[in-house]
Coordinates of N, CA, C and O and ligand atoms in Angstrom, one line a residue:
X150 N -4.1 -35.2 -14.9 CA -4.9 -34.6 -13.8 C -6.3 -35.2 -13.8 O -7.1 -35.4 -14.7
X151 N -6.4 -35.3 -12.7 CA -7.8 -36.1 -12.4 C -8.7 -35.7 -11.4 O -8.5 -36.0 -10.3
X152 N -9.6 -35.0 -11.7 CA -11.0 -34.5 -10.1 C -11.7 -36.2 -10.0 O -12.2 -36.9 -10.8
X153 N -11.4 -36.4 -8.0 CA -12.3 -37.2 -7.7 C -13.1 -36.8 -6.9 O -13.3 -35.6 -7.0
X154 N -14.1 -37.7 -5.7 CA -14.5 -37.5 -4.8 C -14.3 -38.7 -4.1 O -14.5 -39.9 -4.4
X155 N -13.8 -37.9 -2.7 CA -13.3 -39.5 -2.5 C -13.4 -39.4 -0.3 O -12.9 -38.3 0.1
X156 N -13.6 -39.7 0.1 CA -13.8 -39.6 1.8 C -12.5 -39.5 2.4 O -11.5 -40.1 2.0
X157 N -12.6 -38.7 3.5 CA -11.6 -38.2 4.2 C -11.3 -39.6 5.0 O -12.1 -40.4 5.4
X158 N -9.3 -39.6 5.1 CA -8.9 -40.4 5.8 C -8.8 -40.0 7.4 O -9.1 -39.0 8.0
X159 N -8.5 -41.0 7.9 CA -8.5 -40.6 9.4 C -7.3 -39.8 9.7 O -7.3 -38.9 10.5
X160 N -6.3 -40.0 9.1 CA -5.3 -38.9 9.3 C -4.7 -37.9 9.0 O -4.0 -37.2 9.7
X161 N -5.3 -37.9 7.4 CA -5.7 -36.9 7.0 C -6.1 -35.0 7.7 O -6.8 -34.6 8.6
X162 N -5.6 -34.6 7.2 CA -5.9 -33.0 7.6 C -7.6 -32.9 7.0 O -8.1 -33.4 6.1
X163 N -7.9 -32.1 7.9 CA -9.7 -32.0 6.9 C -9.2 -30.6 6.7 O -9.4 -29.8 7.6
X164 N -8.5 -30.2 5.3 CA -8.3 -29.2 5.0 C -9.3 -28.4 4.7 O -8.9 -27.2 4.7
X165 N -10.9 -28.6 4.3 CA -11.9 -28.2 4.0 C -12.3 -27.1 5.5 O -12.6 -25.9 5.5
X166 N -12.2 -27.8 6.5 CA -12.5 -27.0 7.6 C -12.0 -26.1 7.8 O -12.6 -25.0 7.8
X167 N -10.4 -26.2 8.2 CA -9.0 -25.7 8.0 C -9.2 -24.3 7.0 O -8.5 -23.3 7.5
X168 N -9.5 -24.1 6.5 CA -9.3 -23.3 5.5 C -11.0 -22.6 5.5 O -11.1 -21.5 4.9
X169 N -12.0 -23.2 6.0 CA -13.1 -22.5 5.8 C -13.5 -21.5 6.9 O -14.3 -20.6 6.9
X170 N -12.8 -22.1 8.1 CA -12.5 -21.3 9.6 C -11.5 -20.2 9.7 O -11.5 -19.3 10.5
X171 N -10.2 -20.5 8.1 CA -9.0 -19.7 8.2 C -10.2 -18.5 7.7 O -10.4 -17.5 8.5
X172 N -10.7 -18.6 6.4 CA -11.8 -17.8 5.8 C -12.9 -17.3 6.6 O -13.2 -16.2 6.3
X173 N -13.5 -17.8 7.5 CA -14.4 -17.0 8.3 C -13.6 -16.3 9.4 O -14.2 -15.2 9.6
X174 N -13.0 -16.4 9.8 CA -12.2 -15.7 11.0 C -11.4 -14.4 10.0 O -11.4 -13.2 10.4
X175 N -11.0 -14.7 9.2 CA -10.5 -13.4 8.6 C -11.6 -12.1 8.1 O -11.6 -10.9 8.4
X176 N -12.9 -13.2 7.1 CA -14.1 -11.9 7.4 C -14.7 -11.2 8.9 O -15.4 -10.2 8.9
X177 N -14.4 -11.8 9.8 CA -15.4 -11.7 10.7 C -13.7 -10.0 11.3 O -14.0 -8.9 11.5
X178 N -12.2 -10.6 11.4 CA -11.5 -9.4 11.6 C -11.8 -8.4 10.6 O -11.8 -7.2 10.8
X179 N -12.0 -8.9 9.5 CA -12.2 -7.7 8.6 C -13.5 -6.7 9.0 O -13.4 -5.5 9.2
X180 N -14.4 -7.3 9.2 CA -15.2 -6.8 9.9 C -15.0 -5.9 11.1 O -15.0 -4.7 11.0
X181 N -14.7 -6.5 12.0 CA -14.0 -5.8 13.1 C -13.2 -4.6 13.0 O -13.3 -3.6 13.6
X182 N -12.5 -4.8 12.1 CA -11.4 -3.6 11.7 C -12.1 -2.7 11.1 O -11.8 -1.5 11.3
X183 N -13.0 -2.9 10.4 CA -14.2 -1.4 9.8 C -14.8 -1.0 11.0 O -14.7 0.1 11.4
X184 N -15.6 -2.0 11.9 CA -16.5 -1.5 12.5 C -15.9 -0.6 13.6 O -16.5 0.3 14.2
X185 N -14.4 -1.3 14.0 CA -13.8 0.4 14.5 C -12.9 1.2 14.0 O -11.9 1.5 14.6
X186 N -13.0 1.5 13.0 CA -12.8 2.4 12.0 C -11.1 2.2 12.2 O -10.4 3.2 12.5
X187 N -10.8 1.3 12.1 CA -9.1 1.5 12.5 C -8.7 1.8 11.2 O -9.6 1.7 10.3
X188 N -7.3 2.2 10.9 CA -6.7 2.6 9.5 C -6.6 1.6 8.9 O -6.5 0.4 9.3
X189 N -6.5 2.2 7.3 CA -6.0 1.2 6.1 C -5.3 0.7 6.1 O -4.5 1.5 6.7
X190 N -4.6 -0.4 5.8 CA -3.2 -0.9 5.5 C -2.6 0.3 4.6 O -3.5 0.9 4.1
X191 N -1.5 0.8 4.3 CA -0.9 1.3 3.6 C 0.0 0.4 2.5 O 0.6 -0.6 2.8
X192 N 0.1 0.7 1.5 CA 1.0 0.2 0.6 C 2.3 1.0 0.1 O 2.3 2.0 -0.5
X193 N 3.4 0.1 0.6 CA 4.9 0.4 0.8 C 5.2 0.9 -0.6 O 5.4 2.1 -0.7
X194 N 5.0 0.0 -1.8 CA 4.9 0.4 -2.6 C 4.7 1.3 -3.5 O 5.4 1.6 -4.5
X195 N 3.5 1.6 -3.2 CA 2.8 2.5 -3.6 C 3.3 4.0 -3.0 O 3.6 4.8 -3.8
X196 N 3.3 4.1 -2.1 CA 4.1 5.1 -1.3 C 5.8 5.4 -1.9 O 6.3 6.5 -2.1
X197 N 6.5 4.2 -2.0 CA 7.8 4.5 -2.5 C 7.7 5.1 -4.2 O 8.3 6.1 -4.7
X198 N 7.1 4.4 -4.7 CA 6.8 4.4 -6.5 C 6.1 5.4 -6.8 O 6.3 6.2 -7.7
X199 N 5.1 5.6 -6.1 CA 3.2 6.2 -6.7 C 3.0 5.5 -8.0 O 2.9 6.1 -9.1
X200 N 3.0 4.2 -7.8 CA 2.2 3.2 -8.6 C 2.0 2.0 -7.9 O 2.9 1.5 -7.1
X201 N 0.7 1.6 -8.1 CA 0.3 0.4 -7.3 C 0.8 -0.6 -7.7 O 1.4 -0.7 -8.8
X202 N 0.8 -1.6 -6.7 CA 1.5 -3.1 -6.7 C 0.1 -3.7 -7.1 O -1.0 -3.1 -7.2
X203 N 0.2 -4.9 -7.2 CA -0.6 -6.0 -7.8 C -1.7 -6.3 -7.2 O -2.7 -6.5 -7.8
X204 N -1.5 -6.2 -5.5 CA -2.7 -6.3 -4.6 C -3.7 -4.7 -4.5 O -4.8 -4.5 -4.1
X205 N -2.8 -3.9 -4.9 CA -3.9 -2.5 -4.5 C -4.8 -2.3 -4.7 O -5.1 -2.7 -5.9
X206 N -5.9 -1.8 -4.0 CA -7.3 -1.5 -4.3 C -8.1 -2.8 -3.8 O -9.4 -3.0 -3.8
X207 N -7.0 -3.7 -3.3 CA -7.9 -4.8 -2.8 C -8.5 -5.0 -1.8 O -9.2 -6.0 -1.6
X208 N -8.6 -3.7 -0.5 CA -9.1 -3.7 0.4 C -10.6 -2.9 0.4 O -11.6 -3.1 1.0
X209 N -10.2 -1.9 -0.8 CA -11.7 -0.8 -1.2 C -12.0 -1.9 -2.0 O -13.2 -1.9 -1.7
X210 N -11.9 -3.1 -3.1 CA -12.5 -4.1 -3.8 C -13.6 -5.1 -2.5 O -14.8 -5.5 -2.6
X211 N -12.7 -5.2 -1.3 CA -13.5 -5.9 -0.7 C -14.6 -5.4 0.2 O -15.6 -6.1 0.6
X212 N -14.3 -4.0 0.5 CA -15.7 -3.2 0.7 C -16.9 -2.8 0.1 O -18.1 -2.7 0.6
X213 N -16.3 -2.7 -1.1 CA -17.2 -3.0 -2.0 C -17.9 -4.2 -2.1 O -19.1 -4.2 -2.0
X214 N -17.2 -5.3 -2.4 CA -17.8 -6.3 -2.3 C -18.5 -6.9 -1.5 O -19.3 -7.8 -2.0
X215 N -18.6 -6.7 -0.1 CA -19.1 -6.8 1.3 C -20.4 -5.9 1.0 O -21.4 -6.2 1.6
X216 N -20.5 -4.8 0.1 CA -21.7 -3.7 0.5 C -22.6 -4.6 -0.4 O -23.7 -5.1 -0.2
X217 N -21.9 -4.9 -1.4 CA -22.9 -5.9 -2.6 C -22.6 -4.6 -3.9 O -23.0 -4.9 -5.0
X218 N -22.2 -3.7 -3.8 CA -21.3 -3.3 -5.0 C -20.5 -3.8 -6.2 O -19.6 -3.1 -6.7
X219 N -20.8 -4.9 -6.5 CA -20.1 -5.5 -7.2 C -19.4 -5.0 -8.6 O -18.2 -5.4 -8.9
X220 N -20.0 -4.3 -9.4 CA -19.1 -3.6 -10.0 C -18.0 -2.5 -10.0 O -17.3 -2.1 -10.8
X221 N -18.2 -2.1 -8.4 CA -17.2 -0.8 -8.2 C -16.4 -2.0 -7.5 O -15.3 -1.6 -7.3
X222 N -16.4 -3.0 -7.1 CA -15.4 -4.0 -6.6 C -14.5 -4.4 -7.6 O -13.3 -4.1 -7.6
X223 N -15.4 -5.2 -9.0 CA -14.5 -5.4 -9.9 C -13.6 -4.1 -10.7 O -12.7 -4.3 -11.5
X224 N -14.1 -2.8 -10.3 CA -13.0 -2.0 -11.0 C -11.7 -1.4 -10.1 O -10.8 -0.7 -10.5
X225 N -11.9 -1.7 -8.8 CA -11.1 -1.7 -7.9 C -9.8 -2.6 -8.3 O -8.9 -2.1 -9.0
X226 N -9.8 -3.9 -7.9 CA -9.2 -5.2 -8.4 C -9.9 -5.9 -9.0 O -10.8 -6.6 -8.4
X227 N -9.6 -6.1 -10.6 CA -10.6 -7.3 -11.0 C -9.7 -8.7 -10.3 O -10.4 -9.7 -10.0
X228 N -8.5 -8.9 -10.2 CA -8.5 -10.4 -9.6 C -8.5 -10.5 -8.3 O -8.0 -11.5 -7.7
X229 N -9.1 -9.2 -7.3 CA -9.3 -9.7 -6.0 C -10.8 -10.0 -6.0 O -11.3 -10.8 -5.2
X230 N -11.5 -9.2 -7.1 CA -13.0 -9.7 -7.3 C -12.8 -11.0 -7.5 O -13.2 -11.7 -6.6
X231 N -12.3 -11.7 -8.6 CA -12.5 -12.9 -9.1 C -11.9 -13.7 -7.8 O -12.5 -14.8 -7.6
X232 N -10.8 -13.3 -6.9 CA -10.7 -14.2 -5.7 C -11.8 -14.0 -4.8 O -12.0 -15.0 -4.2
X233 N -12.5 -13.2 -4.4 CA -13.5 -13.6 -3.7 C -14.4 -14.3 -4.0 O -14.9 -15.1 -3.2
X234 N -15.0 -14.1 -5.4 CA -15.9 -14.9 -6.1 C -15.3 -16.3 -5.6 O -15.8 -16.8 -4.6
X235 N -14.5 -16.9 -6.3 CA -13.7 -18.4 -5.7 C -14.1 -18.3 -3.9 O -15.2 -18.6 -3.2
X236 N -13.3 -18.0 -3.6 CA -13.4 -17.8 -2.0 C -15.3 -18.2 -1.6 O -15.7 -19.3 -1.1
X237 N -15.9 -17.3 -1.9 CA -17.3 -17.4 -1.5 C -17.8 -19.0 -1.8 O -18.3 -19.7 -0.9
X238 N -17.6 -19.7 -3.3 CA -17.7 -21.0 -3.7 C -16.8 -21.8 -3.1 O -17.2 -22.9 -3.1
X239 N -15.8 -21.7 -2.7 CA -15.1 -22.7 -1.6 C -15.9 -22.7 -0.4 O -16.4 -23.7 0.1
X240 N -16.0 -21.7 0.0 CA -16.6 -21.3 1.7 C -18.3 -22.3 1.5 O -18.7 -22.9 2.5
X241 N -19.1 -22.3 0.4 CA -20.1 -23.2 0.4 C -19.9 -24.4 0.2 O -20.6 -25.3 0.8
X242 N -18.4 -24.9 -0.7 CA -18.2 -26.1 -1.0 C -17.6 -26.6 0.9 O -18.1 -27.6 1.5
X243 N -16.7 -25.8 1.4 CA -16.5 -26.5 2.6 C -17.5 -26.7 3.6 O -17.5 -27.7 4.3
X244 N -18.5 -25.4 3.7 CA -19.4 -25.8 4.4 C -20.2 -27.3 4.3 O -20.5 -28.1 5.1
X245 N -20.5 -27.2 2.9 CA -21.5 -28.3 2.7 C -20.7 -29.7 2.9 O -21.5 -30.7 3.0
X246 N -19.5 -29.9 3.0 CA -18.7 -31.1 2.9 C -18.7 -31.5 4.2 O -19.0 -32.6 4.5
X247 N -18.1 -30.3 5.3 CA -18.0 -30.5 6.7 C -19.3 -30.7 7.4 O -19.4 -31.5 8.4
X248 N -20.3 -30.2 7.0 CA -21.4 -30.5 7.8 C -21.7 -32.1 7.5 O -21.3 -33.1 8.2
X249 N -22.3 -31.9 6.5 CA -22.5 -33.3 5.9 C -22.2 -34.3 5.5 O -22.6 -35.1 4.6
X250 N -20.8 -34.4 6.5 CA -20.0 -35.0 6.1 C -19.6 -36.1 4.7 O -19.4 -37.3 4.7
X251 N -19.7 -35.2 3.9 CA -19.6 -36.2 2.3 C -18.1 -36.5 1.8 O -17.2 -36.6 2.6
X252 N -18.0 -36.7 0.9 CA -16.9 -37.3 0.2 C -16.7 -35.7 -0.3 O -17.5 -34.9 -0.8
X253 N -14.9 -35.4 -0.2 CA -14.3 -33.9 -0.4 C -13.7 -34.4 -2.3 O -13.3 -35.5 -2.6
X254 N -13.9 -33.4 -3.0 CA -13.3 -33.1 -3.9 C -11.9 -33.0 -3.9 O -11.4 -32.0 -3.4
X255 N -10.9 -34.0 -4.3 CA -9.8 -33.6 -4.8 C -8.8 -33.6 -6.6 O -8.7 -34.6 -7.3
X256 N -8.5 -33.0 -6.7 CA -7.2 -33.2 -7.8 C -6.1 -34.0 -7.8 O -5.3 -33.5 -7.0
X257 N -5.8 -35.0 -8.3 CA -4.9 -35.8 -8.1 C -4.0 -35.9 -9.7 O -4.6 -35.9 -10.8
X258 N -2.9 -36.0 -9.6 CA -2.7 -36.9 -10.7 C -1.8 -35.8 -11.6 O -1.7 -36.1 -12.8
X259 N -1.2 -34.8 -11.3 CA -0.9 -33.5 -12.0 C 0.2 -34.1 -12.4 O 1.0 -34.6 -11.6
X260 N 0.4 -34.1 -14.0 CA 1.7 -33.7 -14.5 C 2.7 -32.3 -14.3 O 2.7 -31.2 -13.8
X261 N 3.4 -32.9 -15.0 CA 4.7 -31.7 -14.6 C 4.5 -30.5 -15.4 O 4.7 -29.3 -15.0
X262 N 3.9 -31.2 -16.7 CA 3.6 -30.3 -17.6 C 2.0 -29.2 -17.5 O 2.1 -28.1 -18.1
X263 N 1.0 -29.5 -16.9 CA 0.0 -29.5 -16.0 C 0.2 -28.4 -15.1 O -0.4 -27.3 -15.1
X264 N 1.2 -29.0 -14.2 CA 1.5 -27.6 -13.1 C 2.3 -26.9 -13.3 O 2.6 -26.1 -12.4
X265 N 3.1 -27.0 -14.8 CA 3.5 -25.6 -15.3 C 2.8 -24.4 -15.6 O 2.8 -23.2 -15.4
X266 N 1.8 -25.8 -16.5 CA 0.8 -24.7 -16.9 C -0.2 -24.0 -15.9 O -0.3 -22.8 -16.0
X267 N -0.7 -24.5 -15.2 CA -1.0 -23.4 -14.5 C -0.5 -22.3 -13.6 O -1.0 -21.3 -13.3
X268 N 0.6 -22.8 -13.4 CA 2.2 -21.4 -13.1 C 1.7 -20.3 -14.0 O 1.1 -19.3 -13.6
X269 N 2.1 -20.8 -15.4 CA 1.7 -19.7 -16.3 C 0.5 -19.4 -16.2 O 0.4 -18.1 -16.4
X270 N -0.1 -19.6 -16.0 CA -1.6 -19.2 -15.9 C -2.0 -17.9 -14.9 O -2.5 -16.7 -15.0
X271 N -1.4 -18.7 -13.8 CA -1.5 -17.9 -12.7 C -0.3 -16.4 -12.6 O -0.6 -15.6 -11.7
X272 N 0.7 -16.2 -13.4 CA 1.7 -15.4 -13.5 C 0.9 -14.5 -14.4 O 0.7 -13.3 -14.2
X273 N 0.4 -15.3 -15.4 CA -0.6 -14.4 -16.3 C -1.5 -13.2 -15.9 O -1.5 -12.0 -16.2
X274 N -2.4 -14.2 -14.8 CA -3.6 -13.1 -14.6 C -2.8 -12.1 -13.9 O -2.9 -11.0 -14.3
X275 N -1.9 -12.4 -12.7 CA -1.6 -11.2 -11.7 C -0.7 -10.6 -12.5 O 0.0 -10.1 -11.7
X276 N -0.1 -10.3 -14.0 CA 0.3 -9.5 -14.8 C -0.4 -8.7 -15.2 O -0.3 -7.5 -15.1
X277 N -1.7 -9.7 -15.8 CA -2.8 -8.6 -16.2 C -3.4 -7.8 -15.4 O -3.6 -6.5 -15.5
X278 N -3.7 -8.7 -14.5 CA -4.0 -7.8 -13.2 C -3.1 -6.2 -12.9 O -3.6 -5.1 -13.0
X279 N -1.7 -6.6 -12.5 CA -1.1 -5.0 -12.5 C -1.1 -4.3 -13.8 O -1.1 -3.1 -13.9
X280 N -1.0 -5.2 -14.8 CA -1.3 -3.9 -15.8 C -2.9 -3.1 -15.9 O -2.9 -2.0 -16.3
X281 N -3.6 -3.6 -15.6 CA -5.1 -3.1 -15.5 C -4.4 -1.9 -14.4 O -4.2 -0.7 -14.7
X282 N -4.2 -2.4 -13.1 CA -4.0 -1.4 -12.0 C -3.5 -0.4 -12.5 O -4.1 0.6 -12.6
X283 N -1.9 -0.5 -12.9 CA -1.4 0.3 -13.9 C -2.1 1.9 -14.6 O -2.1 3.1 -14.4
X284 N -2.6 1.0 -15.3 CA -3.4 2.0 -16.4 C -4.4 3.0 -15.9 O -5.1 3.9 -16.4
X285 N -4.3 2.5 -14.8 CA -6.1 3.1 -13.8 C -5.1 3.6 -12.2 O -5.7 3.9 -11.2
X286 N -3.9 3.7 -12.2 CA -3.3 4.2 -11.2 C -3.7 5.5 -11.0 O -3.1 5.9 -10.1
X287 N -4.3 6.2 -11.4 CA -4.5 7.9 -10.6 C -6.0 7.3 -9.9 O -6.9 8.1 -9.8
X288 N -6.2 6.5 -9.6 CA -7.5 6.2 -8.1 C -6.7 6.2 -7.2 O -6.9 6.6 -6.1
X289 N -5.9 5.9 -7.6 CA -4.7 5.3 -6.1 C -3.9 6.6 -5.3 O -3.2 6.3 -4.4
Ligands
ZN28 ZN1 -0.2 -1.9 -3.2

C-alpha cells in the first residue's frame, strides 16, 4: 500500500467533488429536516428487539454535533462521532483540492492481505461500536 499525490486525469471521475457535494447536500437536508421539525427516522430494529442496532443514536450524535456538543455526541455514537470527525477532514481535504486545483491524494497498491486487514478492522470498530450501544441501551 502506497499514499501518493498525483493529478487528476481527464477521465477520471473527480471523486473529491463527487463526494464533497454528496456531503454538503446531505448537511444542508439534514438541516432542512430539523428546521421543519419533521420526525425521526425510527429504528426497525430497535422497535422489533428494544435494543439498538449499530447505527442508533446516530441522528441525536449528529445534533449534538452540529450544536458543537461534542461530548454528548460522542456518548450518543462514539463511531458516528469518529465518522463525522473523518467526514469534516475529507470535506476540507476535498474542498481544498477542488478549488485549487492540486494534485488528490490517493492509495494505491493494496495487498490482499492489506485489505483484509482493514475488513477486520472495520468489523472491529462497528462491533465495538454495538457493544458500547448495547451496554448503554436504556437511552434508547
Ligand atoms: Zn437503530
Amino acid at each position: 500500500m502506497r499514499l501518493l499525490w498525483r493529478g487528476r486525469s481527464a477521465n477520471e471521475p473527480d471523486h473529491e467533488l463527487i463526494w464533497l457535494a454528496v456531503s454538503a447536500s446531505s448537511i444542508a437536508g439534514g438541516a432542512v429536516w430539523l428546521a421543519f421539525a419533521l420526525p425521526w427516522p425510527r429504528c426497525a430494529f430497535l422497535a422489533v428487539t428494544g435494543l439498538p442496532c449499530v447505527t442508533c443514536g446516530a441522528t441525536r450524535c449528529t445534533i449534538a454535533f452540529l450544536r458543537g456538543d461534542f461530548l454528548s455526541a460522542l456518548s450518543w455514537n462514539p463511531l458516528a462521532f469518529v465518522a463525522f470527525c473523518a467526514l469534516i477532514a475529507f470535506d476540507l481535504y476535498a474542498a481544498i483540492v477542488v478549488v485549487g486545483r492540486t494534485p488528490r491524494l490517493r492509495i494505491v497498491d493494496w495487498t490482499i492481505a492489506q485489505k483484509n486487514a482493514g475488513r477486520i478492522v472495520v468489523i472491529s470498530l462497528l462491533a465495538l461500536n454495538w457493544i458500547y450501544l448495547l451496554t448503554h441501551h436504556d437511552r434508547f
